[in-house]
Short mmCIF file of C-alpha atoms and ligand atoms in Angstrom, two decimals:
data_model
loop_
_atom_site.label_atom_id
_atom_site.label_comp_id
_atom_site.label_asym_id
_atom_site.label_seq_id
_atom_site.Cartn_x
_atom_site.Cartn_y
_atom_site.Cartn_z
CA MET L 1 -0.06 0.08 0.07
CA GLU L 2 1.32 3.43 -0.89
CA ARG L 3 0.53 6.96 0.19
CA PHE L 4 1.45 10.42 -1.02
CA THR L 5 2.63 13.12 1.16
CA VAL L 6 2.20 16.57 -0.10
CA SER L 7 3.30 19.94 1.18
CA GLY L 8 0.71 22.32 -0.27
CA GLY L 9 1.08 25.79 -1.53
CA ASN L 10 3.53 25.65 -4.37
CA ARG L 11 2.71 27.29 -7.72
CA LEU L 12 2.87 24.95 -10.70
CA TYR L 13 4.95 25.71 -13.82
CA GLY L 14 5.79 23.89 -16.97
CA ALA L 15 4.49 21.70 -19.56
CA VAL L 16 2.33 18.67 -18.88
CA ARG L 17 2.01 15.42 -20.92
CA ILE L 18 -1.42 14.01 -20.98
CA ASN L 19 -2.02 10.33 -21.99
CA ALA L 20 -4.79 8.78 -24.01
CA ALA L 21 -8.10 8.64 -22.52
CA LYS L 22 -8.42 5.79 -20.22
CA ASN L 23 -11.93 5.61 -21.05
CA SER L 24 -11.14 5.26 -24.84
CA VAL L 25 -8.41 2.83 -24.16
CA LEU L 26 -10.10 0.25 -22.08
CA PRO L 27 -13.24 -0.37 -24.66
CA LEU L 28 -10.52 -0.38 -27.39
CA ILE L 29 -8.71 -3.36 -25.53
CA SER L 30 -12.09 -5.22 -25.76
CA ALA L 31 -12.66 -4.30 -29.39
CA SER L 32 -9.14 -5.64 -30.37
CA ILE L 33 -10.80 -8.99 -30.00
CA LEU L 34 -12.37 -8.23 -33.27
CA SER L 35 -9.07 -7.78 -35.33
CA GLU L 36 -7.33 -10.52 -37.00
CA GLY L 37 -3.97 -8.83 -36.51
CA LYS L 38 -2.05 -6.72 -34.28
CA THR L 39 -3.35 -3.43 -32.78
CA TYR L 40 -0.79 -0.78 -31.61
CA ILE L 41 -2.45 1.82 -29.22
CA LYS L 42 -0.17 4.78 -28.93
CA ASN L 43 0.42 7.15 -25.93
CA CYS L 44 -1.39 4.44 -23.79
CA PRO L 45 -1.44 5.33 -20.16
CA LYS L 46 0.26 2.63 -17.90
CA ILE L 47 -2.38 2.60 -15.37
CA SER L 48 -3.74 -0.21 -13.37
CA ASP L 49 -7.09 -0.44 -15.18
CA VAL L 50 -5.44 -0.93 -18.36
CA PHE L 51 -3.13 -3.62 -16.68
CA VAL L 52 -6.40 -5.54 -15.63
CA MET L 53 -7.82 -5.24 -19.12
CA THR L 54 -4.59 -6.57 -20.63
CA GLU L 55 -4.50 -9.45 -18.22
CA ILE L 56 -8.13 -10.28 -19.51
CA ILE L 57 -6.97 -10.46 -23.02
CA LYS L 58 -4.03 -12.78 -21.92
CA SER L 59 -6.52 -15.06 -19.77
CA ILE L 60 -8.62 -15.90 -22.86
CA GLY L 61 -5.49 -16.59 -25.03
CA GLY L 62 -4.50 -13.15 -26.46
CA LYS L 63 -1.06 -11.21 -26.15
CA ALA L 64 -0.69 -7.91 -24.74
CA PHE L 65 2.52 -5.95 -23.79
CA PHE L 66 3.85 -2.46 -23.94
CA ASP L 67 6.52 -1.13 -26.22
CA GLY L 68 7.49 1.98 -24.82
CA ASP L 69 4.30 4.14 -24.76
CA THR L 70 2.60 1.82 -27.13
CA LEU L 71 0.40 -0.89 -26.16
CA VAL L 72 0.54 -3.75 -28.56
CA LEU L 73 -2.41 -6.20 -28.49
CA ASP L 74 -2.82 -9.37 -30.59
CA ALA L 75 -6.10 -11.06 -30.14
CA SER L 76 -5.78 -13.26 -33.04
CA THR L 77 -5.02 -16.31 -30.58
CA VAL L 78 -8.01 -15.63 -28.28
CA CYS L 79 -9.67 -19.00 -27.87
CA ASP L 80 -12.04 -18.65 -24.91
CA TRP L 81 -14.98 -16.62 -24.25
CA LYS L 82 -15.24 -16.90 -20.48
CA LEU L 83 -13.60 -14.30 -18.36
CA PRO L 84 -11.96 -15.27 -15.04
CA GLU L 85 -13.80 -14.05 -11.91
CA GLU L 86 -11.06 -12.27 -10.12
CA LEU L 87 -10.01 -10.03 -12.98
CA THR L 88 -13.83 -9.11 -14.02
CA LYS L 89 -14.79 -8.21 -10.54
CA ARG L 90 -11.91 -5.76 -10.26
CA ILE L 91 -12.98 -3.46 -13.00
CA ARG L 92 -16.28 -2.28 -14.57
CA ALA L 93 -14.91 -2.06 -18.20
CA SER L 94 -14.45 -5.90 -18.06
CA PHE L 95 -18.16 -6.09 -18.79
CA PHE L 96 -17.52 -4.11 -22.06
CA THR L 97 -15.87 -7.15 -23.53
CA VAL L 98 -19.20 -9.00 -23.73
CA GLY L 99 -20.06 -7.43 -27.04
CA ALA L 100 -16.89 -8.26 -28.79
CA LEU L 101 -16.75 -11.95 -27.49
CA LEU L 102 -20.54 -12.24 -28.83
CA SER L 103 -19.36 -10.86 -32.32
CA ARG L 104 -16.57 -13.39 -32.26
CA PHE L 105 -17.68 -16.37 -30.75
CA GLU L 106 -21.40 -15.85 -30.32
CA LYS L 107 -21.12 -16.60 -26.77
CA ALA L 108 -19.78 -14.80 -23.64
CA GLY L 109 -19.45 -15.56 -19.99
CA VAL L 110 -18.57 -13.09 -17.38
CA TYR L 111 -19.20 -12.27 -13.61
CA SER L 112 -20.89 -9.27 -12.58
CA PRO L 113 -18.43 -6.44 -13.06
CA GLY L 114 -16.76 -4.54 -10.32
CA GLY L 115 -15.34 -1.01 -10.48
CA CYS L 116 -15.13 2.27 -8.52
CA ASN L 117 -17.15 2.73 -5.54
CA ILE L 118 -19.21 5.55 -6.73
CA GLY L 119 -22.87 4.10 -6.09
CA LYS L 120 -24.97 1.60 -7.98
CA ARG L 121 -23.79 0.49 -11.08
CA PRO L 122 -26.42 -1.81 -12.72
CA ILE L 123 -26.06 -3.51 -16.02
CA ASP L 124 -29.88 -3.63 -16.97
CA ILE L 125 -29.46 -1.41 -20.03
CA HIS L 126 -26.74 -3.63 -21.32
CA ILE L 127 -28.78 -6.79 -20.76
CA SER L 128 -32.06 -5.47 -22.19
CA ALA L 129 -30.25 -4.04 -25.37
CA LEU L 130 -28.39 -7.32 -26.00
CA LYS L 131 -31.88 -9.00 -25.66
CA THR L 132 -33.42 -6.89 -28.09
CA LEU L 133 -30.64 -8.17 -30.61
CA GLY L 134 -31.70 -11.74 -29.86
CA VAL L 135 -29.01 -12.44 -27.38
CA SER L 136 -30.19 -14.83 -24.52
CA VAL L 137 -28.92 -14.05 -21.19
CA SER L 138 -28.84 -16.23 -18.03
CA GLU L 139 -28.10 -14.14 -15.16
CA SER L 140 -26.72 -15.06 -11.60
CA ASP L 141 -23.26 -13.78 -10.40
CA TYR L 142 -21.93 -15.77 -13.46
CA ILE L 143 -23.73 -14.32 -16.41
CA SER L 144 -23.67 -16.35 -19.78
CA PHE L 145 -24.66 -14.82 -23.00
CA LYS L 146 -25.74 -16.70 -26.39
CA VAL L 147 -26.32 -15.26 -29.85
CA ASN L 148 -29.63 -16.67 -31.15
CA ARG L 149 -30.28 -14.35 -34.26
CA ARG L 150 -27.82 -12.73 -36.11
CA ASP L 151 -29.91 -10.23 -38.06
CA GLY L 152 -30.17 -6.34 -37.46
CA GLY L 153 -32.53 -4.34 -35.35
CA LYS L 154 -33.15 -1.31 -33.51
CA VAL L 155 -31.99 -0.79 -29.89
CA THR L 156 -33.37 2.30 -27.84
CA LEU L 157 -31.41 2.99 -24.76
CA LYS L 158 -33.63 4.32 -21.86
CA PHE L 159 -30.61 6.26 -20.74
CA PRO L 160 -27.38 7.07 -22.94
CA SER L 161 -25.14 4.63 -21.08
CA VAL L 162 -21.46 4.82 -22.33
CA GLY L 163 -20.78 1.19 -21.69
CA ALA L 164 -24.04 -0.03 -23.25
CA THR L 165 -23.47 1.96 -26.13
CA GLU L 166 -20.21 0.47 -26.69
CA ASN L 167 -21.14 -3.07 -25.88
CA VAL L 168 -24.07 -2.83 -28.45
CA ILE L 169 -21.46 -1.46 -31.10
CA LEU L 170 -19.36 -4.08 -30.32
CA ALA L 171 -22.09 -6.79 -30.43
CA SER L 172 -23.09 -5.56 -34.00
CA VAL L 173 -20.22 -5.22 -36.22
CA ARG L 174 -20.42 -8.77 -37.46
CA ARG L 175 -24.32 -9.11 -38.00
CA LYS L 176 -26.04 -9.96 -41.03
CA GLY L 177 -27.98 -6.51 -41.39
CA GLU L 178 -28.09 -3.00 -39.82
CA VAL L 179 -28.25 -2.26 -36.30
CA ARG L 180 -29.46 1.27 -35.22
CA ILE L 181 -28.73 2.38 -31.69
CA VAL L 182 -31.09 5.34 -30.51
CA ASN L 183 -30.46 7.54 -27.57
CA CYS L 184 -26.80 6.57 -27.23
CA ALA L 185 -24.14 8.05 -25.51
CA ARG L 186 -22.27 10.87 -27.35
CA GLU L 187 -19.02 10.91 -25.27
CA PRO L 188 -15.73 11.39 -27.50
CA GLU L 189 -14.45 8.10 -26.14
CA ILE L 190 -17.12 6.53 -28.44
CA VAL L 191 -16.07 8.32 -31.51
CA ASP L 192 -12.40 6.83 -30.69
CA LEU L 193 -14.31 3.35 -30.61
CA GLN L 194 -15.96 3.86 -34.01
CA GLU L 195 -12.81 5.35 -35.59
CA TYR L 196 -10.73 2.23 -34.49
CA LEU L 197 -13.38 -0.06 -35.55
CA ASN L 198 -13.76 1.51 -39.03
CA LEU L 199 -10.06 1.22 -39.48
CA LEU L 200 -10.29 -2.55 -38.87
CA GLY L 201 -12.94 -2.78 -41.68
CA TYR L 202 -16.11 -2.42 -39.80
CA LYS L 203 -18.95 0.12 -40.68
CA VAL L 204 -19.98 2.23 -37.73
CA ASN L 205 -21.44 5.72 -38.30
CA GLY L 206 -22.93 8.26 -36.16
CA ALA L 207 -20.66 8.28 -33.12
CA GLY L 208 -20.79 11.63 -31.30
CA THR L 209 -24.51 11.84 -32.23
CA ASP L 210 -27.57 10.29 -30.37
CA GLU L 211 -28.02 7.80 -33.14
CA ILE L 212 -25.49 5.19 -34.19
CA VAL L 213 -25.78 3.04 -37.26
CA ILE L 214 -23.83 -0.30 -37.72
CA GLU L 215 -23.79 -2.01 -40.95
CA GLY L 216 -22.85 -5.70 -40.49
CA VAL L 217 -19.61 -6.94 -42.04
CA GLU L 218 -18.43 -10.45 -42.06
CA LYS L 219 -14.74 -10.09 -41.27
CA PRO L 220 -12.47 -7.18 -40.72
CA SER L 221 -10.54 -5.97 -43.77
CA ALA L 222 -7.44 -4.77 -42.29
CA ARG L 223 -4.73 -6.51 -40.27
CA ASP L 224 -2.34 -4.55 -38.31
CA VAL L 225 -3.43 -1.06 -37.22
CA GLU L 226 -2.00 1.69 -35.22
CA PHE L 227 -4.42 4.02 -33.38
CA THR L 228 -3.91 6.99 -31.29
CA PRO L 229 -6.86 7.56 -29.00
CA SER L 230 -8.01 11.10 -28.03
CA PRO L 231 -5.96 12.57 -24.94
CA ASP L 232 -7.68 11.96 -21.72
CA ARG L 233 -10.09 14.84 -21.10
CA ILE L 234 -10.27 13.88 -17.28
CA GLU L 235 -6.61 13.88 -16.95
CA ALA L 236 -6.31 17.36 -18.50
CA GLY L 237 -9.13 18.61 -16.61
CA THR L 238 -7.69 17.64 -13.44
CA PHE L 239 -4.20 19.41 -14.14
CA LEU L 240 -6.31 22.61 -15.11
CA LEU L 241 -7.93 22.62 -11.85
CA ALA L 242 -4.60 22.00 -10.03
CA GLY L 243 -3.30 25.04 -11.68
CA ALA L 244 -6.45 26.86 -10.71
CA MET L 245 -6.18 25.95 -6.99
CA CYS L 246 -2.38 26.30 -6.73
CA GLY L 247 -1.55 29.19 -9.38
CA GLY L 248 1.25 29.37 -11.90
CA GLU L 249 1.39 28.68 -15.53
CA ILE L 250 0.82 25.34 -17.32
CA GLU L 251 1.51 24.50 -21.01
CA PHE L 252 -0.83 22.25 -22.70
CA ARG L 253 -0.62 20.94 -26.25
CA ARG L 254 -3.88 22.29 -27.98
CA GLU L 255 -5.07 18.60 -28.61
CA TYR L 256 -5.11 18.14 -24.86
CA LEU L 257 -7.92 20.53 -24.29
CA LYS L 258 -9.84 19.77 -27.33
CA ASN L 259 -12.45 17.72 -25.31
CA SER L 260 -12.21 19.50 -22.06
CA LEU L 261 -14.11 22.55 -23.18
CA ASN L 262 -16.52 22.73 -20.41
CA ILE L 263 -13.55 22.77 -17.73
CA THR L 264 -11.70 25.23 -19.96
CA LYS L 265 -14.82 27.40 -20.38
CA ILE L 266 -15.54 27.47 -16.58
CA LEU L 267 -11.91 28.58 -15.87
CA GLY L 268 -11.58 30.87 -18.94
CA ASN L 269 -14.25 33.17 -17.88
CA ASN L 270 -12.62 33.14 -14.44
CA ALA L 271 -9.21 33.37 -12.84
CA CYS L 272 -7.09 32.22 -15.79
CA LYS L 273 -5.93 33.56 -19.11
CA ILE L 274 -5.68 31.18 -21.99
CA ILE L 275 -2.74 32.28 -24.36
CA GLY L 276 -1.98 30.43 -27.63
CA LYS L 277 1.68 30.18 -27.68
CA ASN L 278 1.91 28.98 -31.19
CA ASP L 279 -0.45 26.73 -33.30
CA LYS L 280 0.19 23.70 -31.01
CA ILE L 281 0.51 25.04 -27.61
CA TYR L 282 -1.74 26.94 -25.13
CA ILE L 283 -0.24 28.57 -22.11
CA ILE L 284 -2.72 28.76 -19.27
CA ARG L 285 -1.75 31.43 -16.69
CA PHE L 286 -3.55 31.18 -13.28
CA THR L 287 -4.02 34.82 -12.07
CA GLY L 288 -5.49 35.43 -8.72
CA ARG L 289 -8.09 33.39 -6.86
CA THR L 290 -10.66 31.49 -8.95
CA LYS L 291 -14.22 32.40 -8.37
CA ALA L 292 -16.81 30.04 -7.48
CA PHE L 293 -18.60 28.23 -10.06
CA GLY L 294 -22.34 29.06 -9.30
CA LYS L 295 -24.56 26.00 -10.13
CA VAL L 296 -23.06 23.05 -12.06
CA VAL L 297 -25.13 19.89 -13.09
CA THR L 298 -23.37 16.87 -14.29
CA GLY L 299 -24.87 14.99 -16.93
CA PRO L 300 -24.39 12.67 -20.30
CA TYR L 301 -21.91 14.45 -22.59
CA PRO L 302 -21.86 17.29 -23.68
CA GLU L 303 -23.04 18.13 -20.26
CA PHE L 304 -20.59 18.72 -17.22
CA VAL L 305 -18.78 15.29 -17.05
CA THR L 306 -19.48 13.36 -13.73
CA ASP L 307 -15.84 12.21 -13.66
CA MET L 308 -14.58 15.80 -12.97
CA GLN L 309 -17.30 16.53 -10.40
CA PRO L 310 -15.14 15.59 -7.18
CA GLN L 311 -12.14 17.53 -8.70
CA LEU L 312 -14.36 20.50 -9.60
CA ALA L 313 -15.63 20.43 -5.82
CA ALA L 314 -12.14 20.37 -4.47
CA CYS L 315 -11.39 23.26 -6.47
CA ALA L 316 -14.69 25.17 -5.14
CA CYS L 317 -13.57 24.66 -1.67
CA VAL L 318 -10.79 27.48 -2.16
CA ALA L 319 -12.72 29.46 -4.71
CA ASP L 320 -14.36 32.84 -3.75
CA GLY L 321 -17.93 32.26 -3.35
CA VAL L 322 -20.72 29.50 -3.26
CA THR L 323 -20.78 26.55 -5.66
CA VAL L 324 -23.72 24.04 -6.01
CA ILE L 325 -23.07 20.87 -7.86
CA GLU L 326 -25.98 18.46 -8.69
CA GLU L 327 -24.81 15.17 -9.56
CA LYS L 328 -27.35 13.43 -12.05
CA VAL L 329 -25.32 10.59 -13.39
CA PHE L 330 -24.04 8.76 -10.04
CA PRO L 331 -26.26 10.47 -7.62
CA GLU L 332 -24.21 9.00 -4.61
CA ARG L 333 -20.78 10.18 -5.87
CA PHE L 334 -19.91 12.12 -2.67
CA ALA L 335 -17.94 9.47 -0.60
CA TYR L 336 -14.75 11.68 -0.82
CA VAL L 337 -16.67 14.57 0.90
CA SER L 338 -16.13 13.57 4.46
CA GLU L 339 -12.46 13.15 3.94
CA LEU L 340 -12.23 16.63 2.02
CA LYS L 341 -13.91 18.13 5.26
CA LYS L 342 -10.80 17.14 7.19
CA THR L 343 -8.97 20.16 5.43
CA GLY L 344 -11.44 22.55 7.04
CA ALA L 345 -13.29 22.79 3.61
CA ASP L 346 -16.84 24.00 4.00
CA ILE L 347 -18.67 21.40 1.90
CA GLU L 348 -22.02 19.47 2.66
CA VAL L 349 -23.90 16.94 0.85
CA PHE L 350 -27.86 17.35 0.45
CA GLY L 351 -29.15 14.16 -1.64
CA ASN L 352 -27.51 14.10 -5.05
CA ALA L 353 -25.94 17.72 -4.42
CA CYS L 354 -23.39 19.25 -2.71
CA VAL L 355 -22.92 22.88 -1.56
CA ILE L 356 -19.55 24.45 -1.10
CA VAL L 357 -18.72 27.69 0.51
CA GLY L 358 -14.88 28.53 -0.74
CA LYS L 359 -12.48 29.59 1.76
CA LYS L 360 -9.27 31.45 1.15
CA ASN L 361 -7.33 28.80 2.93
CA ILE L 362 -7.67 25.15 3.88
CA GLY L 363 -5.26 23.14 5.93
CA GLY L 364 -3.18 19.90 5.54
CA ALA L 365 -4.96 16.84 6.65
CA VAL L 366 -4.67 13.05 6.58
CA MET L 367 -7.29 11.71 3.95
CA SER L 368 -8.03 8.29 2.41
CA ALA L 369 -9.27 7.85 -1.19
CA GLY L 370 -11.98 5.44 -1.57
CA ASP L 371 -12.36 5.98 -5.40
CA LEU L 372 -10.43 6.99 -8.40
CA ARG L 373 -11.91 10.62 -9.03
CA GLY L 374 -12.48 11.38 -5.43
CA GLY L 375 -8.90 10.39 -4.69
CA ALA L 376 -7.94 12.94 -7.21
CA ALA L 377 -9.85 15.45 -5.53
CA LEU L 378 -8.22 14.70 -2.24
CA LEU L 379 -4.75 15.07 -3.82
CA LEU L 380 -5.79 18.60 -5.32
CA ALA L 381 -6.96 19.74 -1.87
CA GLY L 382 -3.38 18.65 -0.65
CA LEU L 383 -1.81 20.51 -3.04
CA ALA L 384 -3.67 23.71 -2.54
CA ALA L 385 -3.79 23.23 1.50
CA GLU L 386 -1.47 25.05 3.84
CA GLY L 387 0.99 22.58 5.40
CA ARG L 388 1.22 18.93 5.03
CA SER L 389 -1.21 16.21 3.87
CA VAL L 390 -1.10 12.56 3.49
CA ILE L 391 -3.35 10.81 0.99
CA CYS L 392 -3.74 7.16 1.46
CA GLY L 393 -5.35 4.72 -0.96
CA VAL L 394 -3.17 5.74 -3.74
CA SER L 395 -4.16 2.62 -5.84
CA HIS L 396 -7.38 4.11 -6.30
CA ILE L 397 -5.70 7.15 -8.08
CA ASP L 398 -3.27 4.94 -9.90
CA ARG L 399 -6.24 3.36 -11.58
CA GLY L 400 -6.79 6.35 -14.01
CA TYR L 401 -3.67 8.51 -13.81
CA GLU L 402 -0.15 7.44 -15.01
CA ARG L 403 2.54 8.54 -12.55
CA ILE L 404 0.47 11.55 -11.41
CA ASP L 405 2.92 12.35 -8.62
CA GLU L 406 5.90 12.43 -10.94
CA LYS L 407 3.94 14.68 -13.40
CA LEU L 408 2.96 17.17 -10.45
CA ARG L 409 6.45 17.15 -9.25
CA ALA L 410 7.92 18.21 -12.74
CA LEU L 411 5.48 21.06 -12.42
CA GLY L 412 7.01 21.92 -9.05
CA ALA L 413 4.63 20.34 -6.48
CA ASP L 414 6.11 19.15 -3.35
CA ILE L 415 4.82 15.58 -3.49
CA VAL L 416 6.45 12.16 -2.38
CA ARG L 417 5.05 8.55 -2.90
CA ALA L 418 5.93 6.04 -0.17
CA GLU L 419 5.04 2.68 0.91
CA ILE L 420 2.96 2.71 4.19
C1 LIG D 501 -18.32 5.39 -18.16
C2 LIG D 501 -16.98 5.62 -17.60
C3 LIG D 501 -17.07 6.14 -16.40
C4 LIG D 501 -17.95 7.38 -16.34
C5 LIG D 501 -19.47 6.94 -16.84
C6 LIG D 501 -20.43 8.12 -16.99
C7 LIG D 501 -15.63 3.94 -18.73
C8 LIG D 501 -14.51 2.72 -18.57
N1 LIG D 501 -16.16 4.37 -17.69
O1 LIG D 501 -18.66 4.24 -17.23
O2 LIG D 501 -15.81 6.58 -16.07
O3 LIG D 501 -18.18 7.85 -15.25
O4 LIG D 501 -19.19 6.33 -18.16
O5 LIG D 501 -19.68 9.00 -17.90
O6 LIG D 501 -15.84 4.50 -19.85
N2 LIG D 501 -26.75 2.71 -15.84
C9 LIG D 501 -27.79 1.85 -15.38
N3 LIG D 501 -27.75 0.57 -16.15
C10 LIG D 501 -26.91 0.17 -16.90
C11 LIG D 501 -25.71 0.94 -17.18
C12 LIG D 501 -25.70 2.37 -16.65
O7 LIG D 501 -28.72 2.24 -14.67
O8 LIG D 501 -27.09 -1.10 -17.44
C13 LIG D 501 -26.70 3.93 -15.02
C14 LIG D 501 -25.48 3.99 -14.16
O9 LIG D 501 -25.84 3.56 -13.01
C15 LIG D 501 -25.30 5.60 -14.06
C16 LIG D 501 -25.55 5.89 -15.41
O10 LIG D 501 -26.31 4.99 -16.04
O11 LIG D 501 -26.17 6.18 -13.13
C17 LIG D 501 -24.31 6.19 -16.29
O12 LIG D 501 -23.55 4.90 -16.59
P1 LIG D 501 -22.74 4.53 -17.88
O13 LIG D 501 -22.77 5.77 -18.73
O14 LIG D 501 -23.13 3.19 -18.19
O15 LIG D 501 -21.33 4.58 -17.06
P2 LIG D 501 -20.19 3.45 -17.55
O16 LIG D 501 -20.07 3.21 -18.84
O17 LIG D 501 -20.21 2.25 -16.51
#
């Protein structure tokens, strides 16, 4: 078990490198099951969620390894459709392999997925969508799936679930007909999935809108493909908020901020100046104390992203004024709040919302991360607090951020990782 010790108060200066989006890479690893050659995922984050997914690929006969920052996947030798219990229970994205396994083997067997402790995470939307496409599902802790019909169809999702949209796309690419997904998720990570599948030779259209159409293709036409997913908008947003809380000047490549527009907008009208250094680089200069954010409501893309909610709340704790955040995607995603309060922050939860009265100063504290983004929020608070903080439960943060301590240290933060 590891922890971070942070001495808060340092300003952050320098350039930050953002990895490919975790939420693109995880479904891409599943999608590689539908390739007949090698897949090279560039700028792939070395994070524990990716390691679990690569173990899953290996457990069913595929190959997966890092060559520098490129993840190399070869699923041509995959020969099993049942995922091992221990690995599937460690990560929610394990469930996103179901669609790919169904397309390849017409069968899949998984255990109920695990994942971050951010409230209830049912799978009913996935199941009912797959049933609409003629997949029979036998449900217990071990869930088995079997394709009974391979024609096309129309699937209407009752909520634009990211994972269900991805699963249905993956389950549809090799069907004999056209599948239309209505009210699907519009996240940029789904656009990445579409681009990768089309590179392989599948026919997916409409990602980024609320209707996706998949024209079935018998086999992929390409063999080896190289793909660079979008930069991680959550990682970029977390560094933007770190700057807003600590002050300083951080350089981002322009593409890093492409999908972080709602965070850039919130901060752009606030205490930071966005300066174009050249056609590739933005300099974000954080000038003075950030003003509170008023009311922010999370929702499916393009609304404010739930995976930035805890980090925004941490920033609001030191902003000038009152912020109200309503959480509409994971209504119980506030477990981190009781830890954040240890810094003296004025933050209270009311049902699915929290109200934060910003303070000029918060103090160092010993805090324990219980989930990935909540852990990032505690780390941000530690960076901005007066004095020393200890953040336990670093493994949660490592699920989604590659070497965040090293990246912050390179910007001037005083942060040390050590075994407990
Ligand atoms: C993905 C992201 C996660 C992000 C979330 C919402 C990955 C690997 N993870 O998770 O980081 O926080 O999108 O942007 O991409 N729901 C149901 N039934 C279902 C499926 C979902 O009720 O069958 C509900 C969930 O409980 C939640 C909401 O729908 O309230 C959104 O979940 P969903 O979009 O499916 O999230 P994930 O795909 O699991």
